[in-house]
Amino acid sequence: MDIGVIGAGYVGLVTSACFASLGNKVICVDIDRRKIKSLKDGSVPIYEPGLDELVADGLRKGTLRFTTNLPSAVRKSKVIFIAVGTPPKENGEADLSHIENVARGIAAAMPSYRLIVEKSTVPVHTGCRIEETIRSNNKKRIKFDVASNPEFLSEGEAIHNFMRPDRIVIGVKSKRARDILHKLYSGFNAPIVVTDIESAEIIKHASNSFLASKISFINAIANICERCGADVENVALGMGLDRRIGKEFLKAGVGFGGFCFPKDLEAFIRISEKLGYDFEILKAVKRVNSRQKAGFAQKIEDCLGTLRGRIVTVLGLSFKPDTDDMRYAPSLEIIDTLKERGAKVKVFDPKAMKKAADILKGVTFCRDAYSAVRNSDCLAVVTDWDEFRKLDLKRVKRLMRRPFIVDGRNIYNPAAAKKLGFKYIGTGRLR
Ligand code: NAD
């Protein structure tokens, strides 16, 4: 199929590269000229495992092209996916201006029938809004359909998630749109949920909010465990084996971050408010999450007595492992608090150093984990990159000024760390 993907970000790039690898002809459009130039040269501006290879393959075979020219991409594509950003406005609502711009651009360039698919995460009724925008800018009254096909990929595992999704959700109003999307996804081994556009839009927000709730729930349990001498890792195992609960997203930690959960939660709270419903559960999920981040910084302070003049090493900056995405990463708030209270902060992340350097000021960026812990008073694990699990803790202890570990992701075995002479404080584990 001839496919256009508007937006070459985490979602747009993965969508483009994956569809191209399945034999479709894909044109990916972005307004960011530098991004498009670098992609044309075969250099992928984000870190996502496996993406470099897929993009290179698509470019070599000619199934994947990049451009800044929206009209030309619209003319060449039968199906057009909108994958631009929907960042939060100050009041928490999603900013739909990028979507609106794209919709106007598509309307002006459509030469004949087109199917326009929203892949970005959007408030319910955005499909209607896109349809109205296109209709009012569609001077030649060309036929078109709008559909919703929310994306559920998770950064760090995006290609696997895209290629082997748990389900594909398609929100449509016409048989024509449904048939096109069915055909496009026919090779995927996943159930296809066909529904109306509004339900598809709600499925995305409900899913993300539910996952965020699971994280806040287990973080609340972790707080209880710390107070009563239980171990949240054991509790999560015992809960998760119940299939009604499931073991995914029951990892206690420093709180969730990233481009999706915080903004989508906030947006869903606002959407509900506008619809006359006070979504109290989600407000509590949000509160638990901000307390979790604050509580982690507090633990470091408690461990050291004071942060004034202390050197704290933060291992892991990206909001989760296997990505370089720093958007709303918990590390940012945690580091701010540590600095405010007088700590000197040394940091290391395997992939996010470049992006972090643009936004994090007043910290020391180190070349690896070992140089980051040198002379440090406390090692704080914020992101559970695999390479941190494999650190030689004996060497770490020799390098540190004080052998303190505050493990925000429970990547170390408390007994083993204590045996090596560390003062070890995990998350949801007996202090
Ligand atoms: P992103 O910021 O990485 O990418 C968005 C891209 O859109 C940018 O490259 C930007 O330059 C481009 N853009 C903006 N306006 C444009 C225009 N008028 N024409 C062409 N390009 C334009 O964002 P992302 O992380 O890929 O997220 C995109 C959407 O997908 C959001 O709604 C997000 O909530 C949703 N989503 C994201 C994820 C994720 O894990 N990142 C997962 C599922 C859904």
GROMACS .gro file of N, CA and C in nm, residues 39-150:
model
  336
   39LEU      N    1   1.771   1.189   0.847
   39LEU     CA    2   1.710   1.059   0.813
   39LEU      C    3   1.740   1.020   0.668
   40LYS      N    4   1.737   1.119   0.580
   40LYS     CA    5   1.769   1.089   0.439
   40LYS      C    6   1.911   1.036   0.427
   41ASP      N    7   1.999   1.087   0.516
   41ASP     CA    8   2.138   1.041   0.515
   41ASP      C    9   2.155   0.908   0.589
   42GLY      N   10   2.044   0.855   0.638
   42GLY     CA   11   2.049   0.725   0.705
   42GLY      C   12   2.082   0.734   0.853
   43SER      N   13   2.078   0.857   0.909
   43SER     CA   14   2.111   0.869   1.050
   43SER      C   15   1.982   0.895   1.129
   44VAL      N   16   1.950   0.802   1.220
   44VAL     CA   17   1.824   0.809   1.296
   44VAL      C   18   1.845   0.895   1.420
   45PRO      N   19   1.765   1.000   1.437
   45PRO     CA   20   1.793   1.095   1.545
   45PRO      C   21   1.749   1.050   1.685
   46ILE      N   22   1.687   0.932   1.697
   46ILE     CA   23   1.650   0.883   1.830
   46ILE      C   24   1.711   0.746   1.852
   47TYR      N   25   1.722   0.707   1.980
   47TYR     CA   26   1.770   0.572   2.006
   47TYR      C   27   1.650   0.481   2.032
   48GLU      N   28   1.636   0.383   1.946
   48GLU     CA   29   1.531   0.282   1.964
   48GLU      C   30   1.590   0.152   1.908
   49PRO      N   31   1.606   0.050   1.991
   49PRO     CA   32   1.671  -0.072   1.944
   49PRO      C   33   1.610  -0.126   1.814
   50GLY      N   34   1.697  -0.151   1.716
   50GLY     CA   35   1.654  -0.211   1.589
   50GLY      C   36   1.607  -0.111   1.485
   51LEU      N   37   1.587   0.014   1.524
   51LEU     CA   38   1.530   0.112   1.430
   51LEU      C   39   1.630   0.152   1.322
   52ASP      N   40   1.756   0.171   1.360
   52ASP     CA   41   1.859   0.208   1.261
   52ASP      C   42   1.858   0.111   1.144
   53GLU      N   43   1.858  -0.017   1.177
   53GLU     CA   44   1.866  -0.121   1.074
   53GLU      C   45   1.743  -0.118   0.984
   54LEU      N   46   1.624  -0.103   1.045
   54LEU     CA   47   1.501  -0.102   0.965
   54LEU      C   48   1.497   0.018   0.871
   55VAL      N   49   1.541   0.134   0.923
   55VAL     CA   50   1.541   0.255   0.839
   55VAL      C   51   1.641   0.237   0.724
   56ALA      N   52   1.759   0.187   0.757
   56ALA     CA   53   1.861   0.167   0.652
   56ALA      C   54   1.809   0.072   0.545
   57ASP      N   55   1.743  -0.033   0.589
   57ASP     CA   56   1.689  -0.132   0.497
   57ASP      C   57   1.584  -0.070   0.405
   58GLY      N   58   1.495   0.010   0.464
   58GLY     CA   59   1.388   0.075   0.386
   58GLY      C   60   1.446   0.172   0.284
   59LEU      N   61   1.549   0.247   0.327
   59LEU     CA   62   1.611   0.344   0.235
   59LEU      C   63   1.678   0.271   0.119
   60ARG      N   64   1.746   0.160   0.153
   60ARG     CA   65   1.819   0.085   0.050
   60ARG      C   66   1.721   0.027  -0.053
   61LYS      N   67   1.611  -0.028  -0.002
   61LYS     CA   68   1.515  -0.093  -0.094
   61LYS      C   69   1.425   0.009  -0.164
   62GLY      N   70   1.427   0.133  -0.115
   62GLY     CA   71   1.342   0.236  -0.176
   62GLY      C   72   1.198   0.227  -0.128
   63THR      N   73   1.170   0.147  -0.023
   63THR     CA   74   1.033   0.138   0.028
   63THR      C   75   1.005   0.248   0.131
   64LEU      N   76   1.111   0.315   0.176
   64LEU     CA   77   1.094   0.419   0.278
   64LEU      C   78   1.162   0.547   0.230
   65ARG      N   79   1.083   0.656   0.230
   65ARG     CA   80   1.140   0.785   0.190
   65ARG      C   81   1.104   0.891   0.293
   66PHE      N   82   1.185   0.994   0.298
   66PHE     CA   83   1.159   1.103   0.393
   66PHE      C   84   1.149   1.234   0.318
   67THR      N   85   1.061   1.321   0.366
   67THR     CA   86   1.044   1.450   0.300
   67THR      C   87   0.988   1.554   0.398
   68THR      N   88   1.004   1.679   0.361
   68THR     CA   89   0.937   1.786   0.436
   68THR      C   90   0.815   1.835   0.356
   69ASN      N   91   0.796   1.775   0.241
   69ASN     CA   92   0.691   1.821   0.150
   69ASN      C   93   0.560   1.746   0.172
   70LEU      N   94   0.474   1.803   0.254
   70LEU     CA   95   0.347   1.736   0.288
   70LEU      C   96   0.258   1.716   0.165
   71PRO      N   97   0.237   1.822   0.081
   71PRO     CA   98   0.147   1.802  -0.034
   71PRO      C   99   0.191   1.686  -0.124
   72SER      N  100   0.322   1.677  -0.146
   72SER     CA  101   0.369   1.570  -0.235
   72SER      C  102   0.343   1.433  -0.170
   73ALA      N  103   0.364   1.422  -0.039
   73ALA     CA  104   0.338   1.294   0.029
   73ALA      C  105   0.189   1.260   0.024
   74VAL      N  106   0.104   1.361   0.039
   74VAL     CA  107  -0.041   1.337   0.036
   74VAL      C  108  -0.083   1.289  -0.103
   75ARG      N  109  -0.024   1.347  -0.205
   75ARG     CA  110  -0.059   1.305  -0.341
   75ARG      C  111  -0.020   1.160  -0.366
   76LYS      N  112   0.093   1.118  -0.306
   76LYS     CA  113   0.144   0.983  -0.337
   76LYS      C  114   0.086   0.874  -0.246
   77SER      N  115   0.013   0.912  -0.140
   77SER     CA  116  -0.029   0.810  -0.043
   77SER      C  117  -0.180   0.792  -0.042
   78LYS      N  118  -0.221   0.666  -0.030
   78LYS     CA  119  -0.365   0.639  -0.023
   78LYS      C  120  -0.413   0.651   0.122
   79VAL      N  121  -0.327   0.603   0.213
   79VAL     CA  122  -0.359   0.610   0.355
   79VAL      C  123  -0.259   0.703   0.421
   80ILE      N  124  -0.309   0.796   0.503
   80ILE     CA  125  -0.219   0.893   0.566
   80ILE      C  126  -0.234   0.886   0.717
   81PHE      N  127  -0.127   0.847   0.783
   81PHE     CA  128  -0.130   0.840   0.929
   81PHE      C  129  -0.080   0.971   0.988
   82ILE      N  130  -0.152   1.023   1.084
   82ILE     CA  131  -0.107   1.144   1.155
   82ILE      C  132  -0.041   1.099   1.285
   83ALA      N  133   0.090   1.126   1.295
   83ALA     CA  134   0.165   1.082   1.414
   83ALA      C  135   0.244   1.198   1.473
   84VAL      N  136   0.185   1.318   1.465
   84VAL     CA  137   0.256   1.435   1.521
   84VAL      C  138   0.232   1.442   1.672
   85GLY      N  139   0.307   1.527   1.737
   85GLY     CA  140   0.296   1.537   1.882
   85GLY      C  141   0.165   1.602   1.926
   86THR      N  142   0.119   1.563   2.045
   86THR     CA  143   0.002   1.626   2.108
   86THR      C  144   0.044   1.666   2.250
   87PRO      N  145   0.135   1.764   2.259
   87PRO     CA  146   0.191   1.798   2.390
   87PRO      C  147   0.088   1.863   2.482
   88PRO      N  148   0.114   1.864   2.611
   88PRO     CA  149   0.016   1.924   2.701
   88PRO      C  150   0.021   2.076   2.698
   89LYS      N  151  -0.098   2.138   2.705
   89LYS     CA  152  -0.101   2.284   2.724
   89LYS      C  153  -0.082   2.309   2.873
   90GLU      N  154  -0.073   2.436   2.909
   90GLU     CA  155  -0.049   2.466   3.051
   90GLU      C  156  -0.158   2.409   3.143
   91ASN      N  157  -0.282   2.407   3.092
   91ASN     CA  158  -0.392   2.357   3.176
   91ASN      C  159  -0.408   2.204   3.170
   92GLY      N  160  -0.314   2.136   3.104
   92GLY     CA  161  -0.318   1.990   3.102
   92GLY      C  162  -0.388   1.932   2.980
   93GLU      N  163  -0.467   2.015   2.910
   93GLU     CA  164  -0.535   1.965   2.789
   93GLU      C  165  -0.432   1.938   2.680
   94ALA      N  166  -0.468   1.848   2.587
   94ALA     CA  167  -0.377   1.821   2.475
   94ALA      C  168  -0.381   1.939   2.378
   95ASP      N  169  -0.263   1.978   2.333
   95ASP     CA  170  -0.252   2.083   2.232
   95ASP      C  171  -0.267   2.016   2.095
   96LEU      N  172  -0.378   2.048   2.027
   96LEU     CA  173  -0.407   1.981   1.900
   96LEU      C  174  -0.366   2.065   1.779
   97SER      N  175  -0.285   2.169   1.804
   97SER     CA  176  -0.253   2.259   1.692
   97SER      C  177  -0.173   2.188   1.581
   98HIS      N  178  -0.083   2.095   1.619
   98HIS     CA  179  -0.008   2.024   1.514
   98HIS      C  180  -0.103   1.938   1.430
   99ILE      N  181  -0.197   1.874   1.498
   99ILE     CA  182  -0.294   1.789   1.427
   99ILE      C  183  -0.377   1.876   1.331
  100GLU      N  184  -0.422   1.991   1.381
  100GLU     CA  185  -0.504   2.081   1.299
  100GLU      C  186  -0.426   2.127   1.175
  101ASN      N  187  -0.299   2.164   1.197
  101ASN     CA  188  -0.216   2.209   1.083
  101ASN      C  189  -0.206   2.101   0.977
  102VAL      N  190  -0.180   1.980   1.024
  102VAL     CA  191  -0.166   1.869   0.930
  102VAL      C  192  -0.298   1.846   0.856
  103ALA      N  193  -0.409   1.849   0.930
  103ALA     CA  194  -0.539   1.824   0.867
  103ALA      C  195  -0.566   1.927   0.756
  104ARG      N  196  -0.532   2.054   0.785
  104ARG     CA  197  -0.551   2.159   0.682
  104ARG      C  198  -0.463   2.130   0.560
  105GLY      N  199  -0.339   2.091   0.589
  105GLY     CA  200  -0.244   2.061   0.480
  105GLY      C  201  -0.292   1.945   0.394
  106ILE      N  202  -0.345   1.843   0.457
  106ILE     CA  203  -0.394   1.726   0.383
  106ILE      C  204  -0.513   1.769   0.295
  107ALA      N  205  -0.604   1.846   0.356
  107ALA     CA  206  -0.725   1.889   0.281
  107ALA      C  207  -0.687   1.964   0.155
  108ALA      N  208  -0.587   2.049   0.166
  108ALA     CA  209  -0.548   2.131   0.050
  108ALA      C  210  -0.480   2.050  -0.059
  109ALA      N  211  -0.421   1.936  -0.021
  109ALA     CA  212  -0.339   1.863  -0.119
  109ALA      C  213  -0.405   1.737  -0.176
  110MET      N  214  -0.518   1.692  -0.117
  110MET     CA  215  -0.578   1.565  -0.161
  110MET      C  216  -0.623   1.572  -0.307
  111PRO      N  217  -0.571   1.485  -0.396
  111PRO     CA  218  -0.617   1.489  -0.534
  111PRO      C  219  -0.740   1.400  -0.555
  112SER      N  220  -0.756   1.298  -0.470
  112SER     CA  221  -0.870   1.205  -0.480
  112SER      C  222  -0.888   1.141  -0.343
  113TYR      N  223  -0.977   1.040  -0.335
  113TYR     CA  224  -1.009   0.982  -0.203
  113TYR      C  225  -0.883   0.950  -0.122
  114ARG      N  226  -0.886   0.988   0.006
  114ARG     CA  227  -0.778   0.953   0.098
  114ARG      C  228  -0.839   0.905   0.230
  115LEU      N  229  -0.769   0.812   0.295
  115LEU     CA  230  -0.807   0.772   0.430
  115LEU      C  231  -0.708   0.835   0.526
  116ILE      N  232  -0.758   0.916   0.617
  116ILE     CA  233  -0.671   0.986   0.712
  116ILE      C  234  -0.688   0.920   0.849
  117VAL      N  235  -0.578   0.873   0.902
  117VAL     CA  236  -0.584   0.793   1.024
  117VAL      C  237  -0.512   0.864   1.138
  118GLU      N  238  -0.580   0.885   1.250
  118GLU     CA  239  -0.511   0.946   1.364
  118GLU      C  240  -0.440   0.836   1.442
  119LYS      N  241  -0.308   0.851   1.453
  119LYS     CA  242  -0.228   0.757   1.531
  119LYS      C  243  -0.180   0.824   1.660
  120SER      N  244  -0.170   0.955   1.654
  120SER     CA  245  -0.133   1.029   1.775
  120SER      C  246  -0.239   1.003   1.882
  121THR      N  247  -0.200   1.022   2.008
  121THR     CA  248  -0.296   1.008   2.118
  121THR      C  249  -0.374   1.138   2.130
  122VAL      N  250  -0.506   1.127   2.116
  122VAL     CA  251  -0.587   1.250   2.110
  122VAL      C  252  -0.711   1.238   2.198
  123PRO      N  253  -0.765   1.351   2.242
  123PRO     CA  254  -0.889   1.347   2.319
  123PRO      C  255  -1.004   1.293   2.234
  124VAL      N  256  -1.102   1.235   2.303
  124VAL     CA  257  -1.219   1.185   2.232
  124VAL      C  258  -1.284   1.301   2.155
  125HIS      N  259  -1.334   1.272   2.038
  125HIS     CA  260  -1.397   1.366   1.944
  125HIS      C  261  -1.297   1.439   1.855
  126THR      N  262  -1.166   1.405   1.868
  126THR     CA  263  -1.069   1.468   1.778
  126THR      C  264  -1.091   1.422   1.634
  127GLY      N  265  -1.133   1.296   1.619
  127GLY     CA  266  -1.163   1.244   1.484
  127GLY      C  267  -1.266   1.334   1.415
  128CYS      N  268  -1.370   1.370   1.492
  128CYS     CA  269  -1.475   1.460   1.437
  128CYS      C  270  -1.413   1.593   1.397
  129ARG      N  271  -1.324   1.642   1.485
  129ARG     CA  272  -1.262   1.772   1.460
  129ARG      C  273  -1.177   1.768   1.333
  130ILE      N  274  -1.103   1.658   1.316
  130ILE     CA  275  -1.020   1.644   1.196
  130ILE      C  276  -1.110   1.644   1.072
  131GLU      N  277  -1.222   1.569   1.085
  131GLU     CA  278  -1.314   1.559   0.972
  131GLU      C  279  -1.368   1.698   0.934
  132GLU      N  280  -1.406   1.775   1.036
  132GLU     CA  281  -1.460   1.910   1.010
  132GLU      C  282  -1.355   2.000   0.946
  133THR      N  283  -1.232   1.993   1.001
  133THR     CA  284  -1.123   2.076   0.947
  133THR      C  285  -1.099   2.041   0.801
  134ILE      N  286  -1.095   1.911   0.771
  134ILE     CA  287  -1.067   1.872   0.632
  134ILE      C  288  -1.184   1.915   0.543
  135ARG      N  289  -1.305   1.893   0.593
  135ARG     CA  290  -1.422   1.928   0.510
  135ARG      C  291  -1.421   2.078   0.478
  136SER      N  292  -1.391   2.160   0.578
  136SER     CA  293  -1.402   2.305   0.551
  136SER      C  294  -1.283   2.357   0.469
  137ASN      N  295  -1.176   2.278   0.456
  137ASN     CA  296  -1.063   2.322   0.373
  137ASN      C  297  -1.054   2.245   0.241
  138ASN      N  298  -1.155   2.162   0.218
  138ASN     CA  299  -1.152   2.071   0.103
  138ASN      C  300  -1.236   2.133  -0.009
  139LYS      N  301  -1.174   2.231  -0.078
  139LYS     CA  302  -1.249   2.313  -0.175
  139LYS      C  303  -1.312   2.228  -0.287
  140LYS      N  304  -1.240   2.120  -0.327
  140LYS     CA  305  -1.289   2.044  -0.443
  140LYS      C  306  -1.388   1.934  -0.402
  141ARG      N  307  -1.425   1.930  -0.273
  141ARG     CA  308  -1.521   1.832  -0.221
  141ARG      C  309  -1.481   1.688  -0.255
  142ILE      N  310  -1.355   1.661  -0.233
  142ILE     CA  311  -1.304   1.526  -0.260
  142ILE      C  312  -1.345   1.435  -0.145
  143LYS      N  313  -1.378   1.312  -0.179
  143LYS     CA  314  -1.422   1.217  -0.075
  143LYS      C  315  -1.304   1.177   0.013
  144PHE      N  316  -1.331   1.156   0.139
  144PHE     CA  317  -1.225   1.111   0.231
  144PHE      C  318  -1.291   1.044   0.351
  145ASP      N  319  -1.211   0.968   0.426
  145ASP     CA  320  -1.258   0.913   0.553
  145ASP      C  321  -1.155   0.945   0.659
  146VAL      N  322  -1.204   0.957   0.782
  146VAL     CA  323  -1.112   0.971   0.896
  146VAL      C  324  -1.130   0.846   0.981
  147ALA      N  325  -1.018   0.793   1.030
  147ALA     CA  326  -1.024   0.675   1.118
  147ALA      C  327  -0.928   0.696   1.235
  148SER      N  328  -0.949   0.616   1.337
  148SER     CA  329  -0.858   0.621   1.452
  148SER      C  330  -0.788   0.487   1.464
  149ASN      N  331  -0.657   0.491   1.482
  149ASN     CA  332  -0.580   0.367   1.500
  149ASN      C  333  -0.472   0.397   1.604
  150PRO      N  334  -0.514   0.403   1.732
  150PRO     CA  335  -0.418   0.444   1.835
  150PRO      C  336  -0.297   0.351   1.842
   0.00000   0.00000   0.00000
